[in-house]
Amino acid sequence: MTDAQSDSAPYAIELKGISKAFGPVQANKDISIKVRKGTIHGIVGENGAGKSTLMSILYGFYKADEGEIFINGTLTPIPDSQAAISAGIGMVHQHFKLVENFTVVENVILGAEDGALLKPSVAKARKLLTELAAEYELHVDPDAIIEDLSVGHQQRVEILKQLYREADILILDEPTGVLTPAEADQLFRILGRLKDEGKTIIMITHKLREIMDVTDTVSVMRRGEMTATVKTADSSPEELAELMVGRKVLLRVDKSPTKPGQTVLQVRDLVVHDEQKVERLKGVSFEIRAGEVLGIAGVSGNGQTELLEVLGGMIAATSGEIVLNGDSIDLTGAKSDGQSRRKRGIAHVPEDRQREGLIMNFAAWENVAFGYHHDPKYQKNRLFMDNAAMKRDTAEKMEHYDVRPPDPMLQAKNFSGGNQQKIVVAREIERNPDLLLVGQPTRGVDIGAIEFIHKQIISLRDEGKAILLVSVELDEIFSLSDRIAVMFDGRIMGERLPDETNEGELGLLMAGVTKGAA
């Protein structure tokens, strides 16, 4: 579709004066937005800006307190998701809504059966899936079990589900969060094909580069309000970031060349089996020196989690050796746990802040003290801890790390995701560790908090500390790492210097393809 055609195309979606409050929190405030038919429209904003709430209203998960929804020019009440589907709206969620032990075709017809007898529905779906796959390059085996498919193919199934239900409007929430670069490129080709066929696509993402590459128009939300809608070609990542945050944002970490010192961590032939005796780490070896960041790239589920958990003392290893500052660490779990790791100078920012980094119903000051409650400055005497000292310490950390609101008494669950992450990062970095283990440091974190957290990691590196960074975000890996190792299926596939590689090469390694095999 040309720009001229795009400008003259009718509106597939028009939201007028949409407002939604949850108690005292105004999630959406008088939002109006128009999305032209046959375009890809991006929506960006910080955590808590109201993006997901707005799309949930459009898809019928929530009902707006005020406002109207027009689909193809017609006023269309959407009280629930069934009404949204009937109006031709489909949504592909960030976390897929698939039954893992069902086949592709069973997932596609689930909830859209033609009657009590499944056989006719399955036959119809199989025929239609073949046609859709050919038309939109969504090739996937209809009889494959979901749990046996790659993440990229599972996402194709989600899109096929919506097309099977004859959706003309597709909402995609963070669609590339768990994809390799090659899978993301394939997704964008599919979206382009859907657009060419007249489908309308709304894409929620925090990746500004994807917005620039894929969308025709982009809307920016901040604090529940729509601040701007611009043609993507007339904007830039820097402008969009400033509109999102309300100030200029440094999109790439400004760091000096590394000056690595002595070896802090050596990992040799590390093997880990899970509780089902499945081998998760298969002879992993690497080292990290003082004053450098080793980034571990890879799609989630390829052993990175187990690597962090072994190093952090959360699980035992089957075999191998870990040497910290010249001394071996017991890997059996008998004499080693998270507490002993902390005493030896290892700090750990876990991948899942809510399940592993915080106790959500406890106050911020309690969470800041967790794991470090034996610190002498927290002790009033041998019998009692000094709660007042913990609260003062938390207040200081909150001020330094710009945690909002800066209230040590507030429960962790009442902070936004970005501020929850700042609490965890502050607790671990401020302990001046020799080795920092950090998993997915900015997962679900808005662009302003990303900038801050990145600066803290580089500051620690510049103080001569060793840092192991695990991230599925290649931009983050390239921005922070001094060396990059790629994991696939529990193995290190290769190691590269950031200046001597690119996303294409890393993407192949992330998919298990070495240069010779390619």
XYZ file of C-alpha atoms in Angstrom:
518
model
C 0.000 0.000 0.000
C 1.491 3.378 -1.014
C 1.491 6.418 1.270
C -1.225 7.996 -0.853
C -3.375 4.907 -0.611
C -2.687 4.669 3.119
C -3.786 8.266 3.702
C -7.050 7.689 1.848
C -7.814 4.277 3.360
C -10.787 4.072 5.715
C -10.263 3.590 9.423
C -10.386 -0.024 10.535
C -10.413 1.091 14.172
C -11.407 4.349 15.805
C -11.421 4.741 19.574
C -13.073 7.881 20.932
C -12.647 9.193 24.481
C -11.714 5.854 26.053
C -11.253 6.040 29.836
C -10.672 3.223 32.310
C -9.879 3.334 36.020
C -8.991 0.592 38.472
C -9.953 2.103 41.822
C -7.921 5.312 42.236
C -5.592 4.421 39.338
C -6.541 6.011 36.012
C -5.145 3.508 33.491
C -6.596 5.221 30.391
C -7.682 8.844 30.271
C -9.792 10.171 27.380
C -7.841 8.315 24.702
C -8.698 8.719 21.041
C -6.863 6.908 18.266
C -7.467 6.083 14.602
C -5.900 3.138 12.780
C -6.181 2.979 8.996
C -7.162 -0.243 7.267
C -4.309 -2.230 5.767
C -1.552 -0.662 7.881
C 0.766 -1.745 10.680
C 0.263 0.594 13.633
C 2.710 0.563 16.554
C 1.889 1.499 20.129
C 4.756 2.315 22.496
C 5.044 3.622 26.026
C 6.655 2.986 29.392
C 5.401 0.369 31.849
C 2.094 1.510 33.238
C 1.464 3.862 30.324
C -1.845 2.084 29.624
C -1.027 0.257 26.358
C -2.153 -3.197 27.430
C -5.263 -1.831 29.132
C -6.281 -0.019 25.942
C -5.795 -3.135 23.817
C -7.609 -5.250 26.414
C -10.576 -2.911 26.053
C -10.454 -3.292 22.271
C -10.329 -7.093 22.633
C -13.086 -7.229 25.254
C -11.045 -8.255 28.286
C -12.024 -4.994 29.999
C -15.008 -2.723 29.535
C -14.255 0.978 29.214
C -15.764 3.325 31.804
C -16.306 5.880 29.043
C -15.820 6.109 25.301
C -16.816 4.487 22.036
C -15.294 1.935 19.657
C -15.852 2.083 15.904
C -14.880 -0.843 13.650
C -14.805 -0.005 9.932
C -16.827 3.123 10.660
C -19.580 1.382 12.628
C -20.153 1.904 16.342
C -19.371 -1.523 17.828
C -19.886 -2.322 21.517
C -17.331 -4.922 22.674
C -18.455 -6.274 26.061
C -16.326 -9.429 25.837
C -13.776 -11.256 23.712
C -16.451 -13.173 21.798
C -17.845 -9.839 20.614
C -14.334 -8.787 19.553
C -13.855 -12.021 17.584
C -17.267 -11.512 15.940
C -16.117 -8.008 14.961
C -13.068 -9.480 13.218
C -10.514 -8.718 15.953
C -7.869 -11.264 16.983
C -5.144 -10.967 19.595
C -1.798 -12.774 19.809
C -0.667 -12.530 23.410
C 2.923 -12.189 24.605
C 2.526 -15.500 26.435
C 0.835 -17.859 23.999
C -2.592 -19.272 24.838
C -1.977 -22.778 23.513
C -2.674 -26.226 24.981
C 0.778 -27.771 24.816
C -0.263 -31.433 24.558
C -2.786 -30.723 21.782
C -1.957 -30.733 18.074
C -1.833 -27.624 15.935
C -5.209 -28.309 14.348
C -6.802 -29.064 17.734
C -5.576 -25.731 19.092
C -6.838 -23.878 16.038
C -10.406 -25.209 16.297
C -10.555 -25.000 20.108
C -13.505 -22.764 20.940
C -14.474 -22.487 17.263
C -15.880 -25.958 16.656
C -18.719 -26.306 14.135
C -20.688 -28.733 16.287
C -20.610 -31.566 18.775
C -18.802 -33.853 16.327
C -15.153 -32.857 16.011
C -14.280 -34.819 12.890
C -15.886 -32.344 10.419
C -14.276 -29.396 12.265
C -10.856 -31.037 12.127
C -11.187 -31.818 8.416
C -12.302 -28.262 7.645
C -9.518 -26.764 9.761
C -6.829 -28.936 8.179
C -7.919 -27.838 4.667
C -8.097 -24.173 5.648
C -4.750 -24.289 7.466
C -3.114 -25.611 4.305
C -4.592 -22.713 2.319
C -3.609 -20.106 4.927
C -0.082 -21.498 5.209
C 0.398 -21.183 1.462
C -1.082 -17.687 1.323
C 0.772 -16.144 4.280
C 3.933 -18.304 4.576
C 2.672 -19.700 7.893
C 3.861 -23.238 7.217
C 3.417 -25.589 10.168
C 2.476 -29.255 10.444
C -1.245 -29.417 11.412
C -0.663 -32.687 13.305
C 2.403 -31.558 15.262
C 2.131 -31.428 19.067
C 2.533 -27.849 20.333
C 5.179 -28.707 22.928
C 7.344 -30.186 20.142
C 7.338 -26.941 18.131
C 9.843 -24.091 18.342
C 8.656 -20.809 19.832
C 8.546 -19.254 16.368
C 6.263 -22.001 15.048
C 4.042 -21.743 18.132
C 3.592 -18.071 17.323
C 2.565 -19.022 13.783
C -0.118 -21.251 15.303
C -1.424 -18.296 17.303
C -1.654 -16.208 14.130
C -3.306 -19.094 12.265
C -5.895 -19.329 15.079
C -6.875 -15.720 14.492
C -6.979 -16.066 10.696
C -9.070 -19.233 11.024
C -11.563 -17.120 12.957
C -11.501 -14.676 10.012
C -9.824 -11.843 11.909
C -9.167 -8.742 9.806
C -7.596 -6.858 12.711
C -4.676 -8.436 14.570
C -3.285 -7.183 17.893
C 0.219 -8.457 18.710
C 1.585 -7.901 22.216
C 5.437 -7.905 22.339
C 5.547 -10.380 19.431
C 9.332 -10.838 19.261
C 10.108 -11.159 22.968
C 11.068 -14.853 22.730
C 12.145 -15.127 19.081
C 15.576 -15.491 17.527
C 16.548 -12.736 15.050
C 15.806 -15.089 12.136
C 12.367 -15.927 13.585
C 11.665 -12.218 14.100
C 12.591 -11.464 10.489
C 10.265 -14.250 9.338
C 7.465 -12.816 11.503
C 7.927 -9.391 9.930
C 7.710 -10.909 6.448
C 4.460 -12.589 7.510
C 3.097 -9.307 8.876
C 4.016 -7.615 5.602
C 2.103 -10.285 3.685
C -0.920 -9.860 5.968
C -0.790 -6.105 5.453
C -0.625 -6.533 1.670
C -3.759 -8.698 1.893
C -5.590 -5.826 3.590
C -5.258 -6.938 7.221
C -4.805 -4.279 9.893
C -2.145 -4.919 12.525
C -1.559 -3.245 15.880
C 1.829 -4.054 17.404
C 2.687 -3.318 21.028
C 6.447 -3.422 21.539
C 9.188 -1.705 23.529
C 11.746 -2.298 20.747
C 11.971 1.005 18.952
C 14.077 -0.393 16.144
C 11.275 -2.801 15.276
C 8.813 0.082 15.309
C 11.004 1.945 12.816
C 11.465 -1.106 10.578
C 7.938 -2.501 10.508
C 5.225 0.061 11.244
C 3.541 2.706 9.092
C 2.312 4.782 12.020
C 3.132 4.839 15.705
C 1.209 6.129 18.723
C 2.966 7.038 21.963
C 1.319 6.724 25.376
C 2.479 8.209 28.654
C 0.777 7.939 32.047
C -2.515 6.739 30.634
C -2.788 9.388 27.941
C -2.050 9.456 24.221
C 0.760 11.956 23.719
C 1.347 11.680 19.975
C 0.591 9.754 16.795
C 3.104 10.186 13.999
C 4.065 8.637 10.700
C 6.954 6.325 11.464
C 8.970 7.587 8.493
C 8.782 11.128 9.907
C 10.072 10.131 13.358
C 13.174 8.570 14.939
C 13.939 6.279 17.888
C 15.310 9.247 19.825
C 12.146 11.287 19.289
C 9.877 8.387 20.235
C 11.911 7.682 23.374
C 11.642 11.322 24.428
C 7.879 11.290 23.833
C 7.566 8.129 25.926
C 9.613 9.322 28.898
C 9.228 13.092 28.741
C 12.982 13.727 28.521
C 15.914 12.831 26.314
C 17.005 9.211 26.712
C 20.379 7.676 25.863
C 19.446 4.620 23.778
C 22.914 3.066 23.796
C 25.246 2.709 26.749
C 28.160 5.097 26.715
C 31.069 3.009 27.949
C 34.839 3.083 27.765
C 36.913 0.156 26.421
C 37.281 -2.672 28.902
C 40.458 -3.076 30.921
C 40.177 -6.679 32.128
C 42.207 -7.759 35.139
C 42.745 -11.129 36.761
C 40.370 -14.038 36.245
C 37.500 -13.926 38.741
C 35.349 -16.854 37.575
C 36.300 -20.092 35.825
C 33.625 -22.602 34.804
C 34.899 -25.963 33.560
C 32.861 -28.784 31.979
C 29.727 -27.941 33.950
C 26.953 -30.536 33.673
C 23.498 -30.207 35.230
C 20.541 -32.623 35.213
C 17.088 -31.478 36.261
C 14.702 -33.375 38.560
C 13.529 -35.500 35.620
C 17.173 -36.462 34.902
C 17.179 -34.393 31.692
C 20.600 -32.919 30.912
C 20.236 -29.126 30.904
C 23.917 -28.103 30.861
C 26.211 -30.223 28.690
C 29.825 -29.461 29.529
C 29.759 -25.655 29.730
C 33.133 -23.899 30.069
C 34.073 -20.201 30.129
C 35.824 -17.603 32.266
C 35.254 -13.975 33.257
C 37.900 -11.506 34.302
C 37.667 -8.496 36.575
C 36.395 -5.406 34.787
C 34.500 -7.120 31.983
C 30.959 -8.149 31.057
C 30.454 -11.575 29.510
C 27.082 -11.636 27.781
C 25.261 -14.935 27.291
C 22.942 -14.744 24.275
C 20.322 -17.313 23.387
C 16.630 -18.063 23.203
C 15.092 -18.774 26.616
C 15.168 -22.416 27.657
C 18.607 -23.333 26.354
C 20.356 -23.682 29.707
C 20.872 -20.068 30.698
C 18.517 -20.334 33.675
C 20.249 -23.453 34.996
C 23.649 -21.786 34.566
C 22.615 -18.825 36.699
C 20.984 -21.072 39.300
C 24.086 -23.254 39.696
C 26.387 -20.250 39.989
C 23.974 -18.584 42.414
C 23.722 -21.669 44.640
C 20.052 -22.348 43.909
C 20.583 -25.845 42.444
C 23.341 -28.456 42.538
C 25.489 -29.507 39.581
C 25.971 -33.067 38.363
C 29.650 -32.574 37.573
C 32.179 -29.943 36.608
C 34.086 -27.248 38.450
C 33.522 -23.615 39.389
C 36.492 -21.582 40.616
C 35.969 -18.140 42.153
C 39.073 -16.013 42.770
C 41.225 -19.144 42.660
C 39.122 -21.229 45.084
C 36.812 -24.062 44.044
C 33.126 -23.900 44.984
C 31.292 -26.980 46.201
C 28.645 -27.884 43.614
C 26.824 -30.682 45.416
C 24.551 -28.351 47.332
C 25.666 -29.898 50.644
C 27.976 -27.041 51.636
C 26.898 -24.412 49.180
C 23.768 -22.318 48.801
C 22.810 -18.742 48.017
C 23.876 -17.535 51.457
C 27.382 -18.980 51.152
C 27.670 -17.566 47.618
C 26.905 -14.083 48.910
C 29.561 -14.435 51.610
C 32.089 -15.277 48.885
C 31.275 -12.148 46.906
C 28.651 -13.359 44.405
C 25.527 -11.224 43.942
C 22.583 -12.466 41.895
C 19.835 -10.551 40.076
C 17.550 -13.467 39.081
C 15.689 -13.723 35.794
C 12.222 -13.615 37.392
C 12.090 -10.790 39.913
C 8.624 -11.675 41.185
C 9.197 -15.384 41.763
C 12.872 -15.381 42.749
C 13.928 -11.815 43.543
C 11.137 -10.493 45.751
C 8.416 -11.595 48.149
C 5.563 -9.603 46.697
C 3.491 -9.238 49.869
C 6.455 -7.983 51.913
C 7.521 -4.360 52.217
C 10.356 -2.874 50.177
C 12.628 -2.577 53.235
C 12.167 -6.266 54.013
C 12.984 -7.225 50.430
C 16.135 -5.081 50.438
C 17.336 -6.913 53.555
C 16.601 -10.431 52.287
C 19.758 -12.492 51.978
C 21.790 -9.812 53.735
C 19.958 -9.730 57.051
C 23.106 -10.952 58.869
C 24.900 -7.745 57.895
C 26.286 -6.169 61.120
C 24.697 -2.806 60.279
C 21.290 -4.513 60.383
C 21.907 -6.026 63.855
C 20.761 -4.310 67.022
C 22.262 -7.068 69.138
C 22.698 -10.827 68.972
C 18.982 -11.441 69.395
C 17.264 -8.727 67.365
C 17.638 -7.102 63.964
C 17.535 -3.325 63.662
C 14.442 -2.687 61.548
C 14.944 1.067 61.686
C 18.434 0.675 60.201
C 17.027 -1.491 57.409
C 14.393 1.122 56.594
C 16.980 3.912 56.522
C 19.226 1.846 54.268
C 16.312 1.102 51.931
C 15.378 4.803 51.778
C 18.952 5.648 50.749
C 18.962 2.974 48.042
C 15.582 4.135 46.773
C 16.885 7.689 46.438
C 20.072 6.559 44.671
C 18.192 4.262 42.267
C 15.243 6.599 41.705
C 12.665 4.065 42.905
C 9.147 5.488 42.647
C 7.415 5.959 44.975
C 10.392 6.158 47.406
C 8.467 4.475 50.211
C 10.290 1.677 52.131
C 6.996 0.638 53.748
C 5.177 -0.041 50.461
C 4.654 -3.694 49.551
C 6.676 -4.933 46.569
C 3.512 -5.842 44.647
C 2.465 -2.191 44.593
C 5.515 -1.028 42.614
C 5.626 -1.108 38.818
C 7.768 -3.792 37.177
C 10.566 -1.346 36.489
C 10.674 -0.154 40.085
C 10.536 -3.730 41.386
C 13.590 -4.453 39.246
C 15.389 -1.387 40.609
C 14.838 -2.673 44.159
C 16.445 -6.019 43.276
C 19.316 -4.396 41.361
C 19.973 -1.953 44.213
C 20.047 -4.745 46.803
C 22.614 -6.770 44.829
C 24.866 -4.123 43.267
C 25.189 -2.046 46.423
C 26.833 -5.053 48.137
C 29.982 -4.411 46.074
C 30.265 -8.003 44.810
C 33.288 -9.496 43.061
C 30.940 -11.255 40.634
C 27.473 -10.101 39.599
C 25.129 -12.637 38.033
C 22.349 -10.778 36.253
C 19.535 -12.476 34.341
C 17.235 -10.547 31.986
C 18.020 -7.244 33.769
C 15.448 -5.217 31.844
C 12.699 -7.770 31.099
C 9.372 -5.946 31.166
C 11.133 -2.705 32.099
C 10.379 0.608 30.427
C 12.918 2.608 28.484
C 13.771 5.090 31.251
C 14.507 2.320 33.763
C 16.466 0.382 31.108
C 18.800 3.344 30.677
C 19.352 3.587 34.441
C 19.925 -0.146 35.026
C 22.406 -0.342 32.140
C 24.396 2.539 33.623
C 24.600 0.772 36.987
C 25.898 -2.437 35.390
C 28.601 -0.596 33.447
C 29.523 1.433 36.522
C 30.109 -1.813 38.449
C 32.198 -3.159 35.569
C 34.276 0.027 35.549
C 34.971 -0.512 39.250
C 36.733 -3.728 38.277
C 33.982 -6.233 38.971
C 33.191 -9.315 36.864
C 29.691 -9.533 35.405
C 27.842 -12.442 33.820
C 24.899 -11.075 31.833
C 22.140 -13.344 30.514
C 19.644 -11.701 28.174
C 17.373 -12.671 25.284
C 17.621 -9.082 24.002
C 20.420 -8.925 21.438
C 20.464 -5.117 21.560
C 21.186 -5.381 25.278
C 23.859 -8.043 24.743
C 25.640 -5.915 22.141
C 25.315 -2.734 24.191
C 26.655 -4.082 27.500
C 28.963 -6.992 26.671
C 32.720 -6.972 26.228
C 32.557 -10.594 25.045
C 29.533 -12.587 23.859
C 28.966 -16.327 24.298
C 25.968 -18.003 22.662
C 24.074 -20.882 24.282
C 21.967 -23.479 22.492
C 20.618 -26.726 23.930
C 22.769 -26.525 27.045
C 26.054 -25.847 25.227
C 28.236 -22.861 24.438
C 28.074 -22.690 20.642
C 30.745 -20.053 20.276
C 32.243 -16.857 21.627
C 32.525 -13.544 19.769
C 33.641 -9.963 20.290
C 30.769 -7.485 19.778
C 32.689 -5.480 17.190
C 33.529 -8.592 15.174
C 30.073 -10.155 14.808
C 26.491 -9.233 13.955
C 22.936 -10.283 14.759
C 22.825 -12.621 11.779
C 25.817 -14.647 12.939
C 24.599 -14.740 16.541
C 21.128 -15.693 15.357
C 22.514 -18.748 13.569
C 24.442 -19.779 16.686
C 21.288 -19.261 18.770
C 19.530 -21.693 16.448
C 22.335 -24.256 16.824
C 23.910 -23.586 13.420
C 27.688 -23.257 13.361
C 29.536 -21.544 10.527
C 30.606 -24.851 9.002
C 27.074 -26.249 9.112
C 25.646 -23.057 7.622
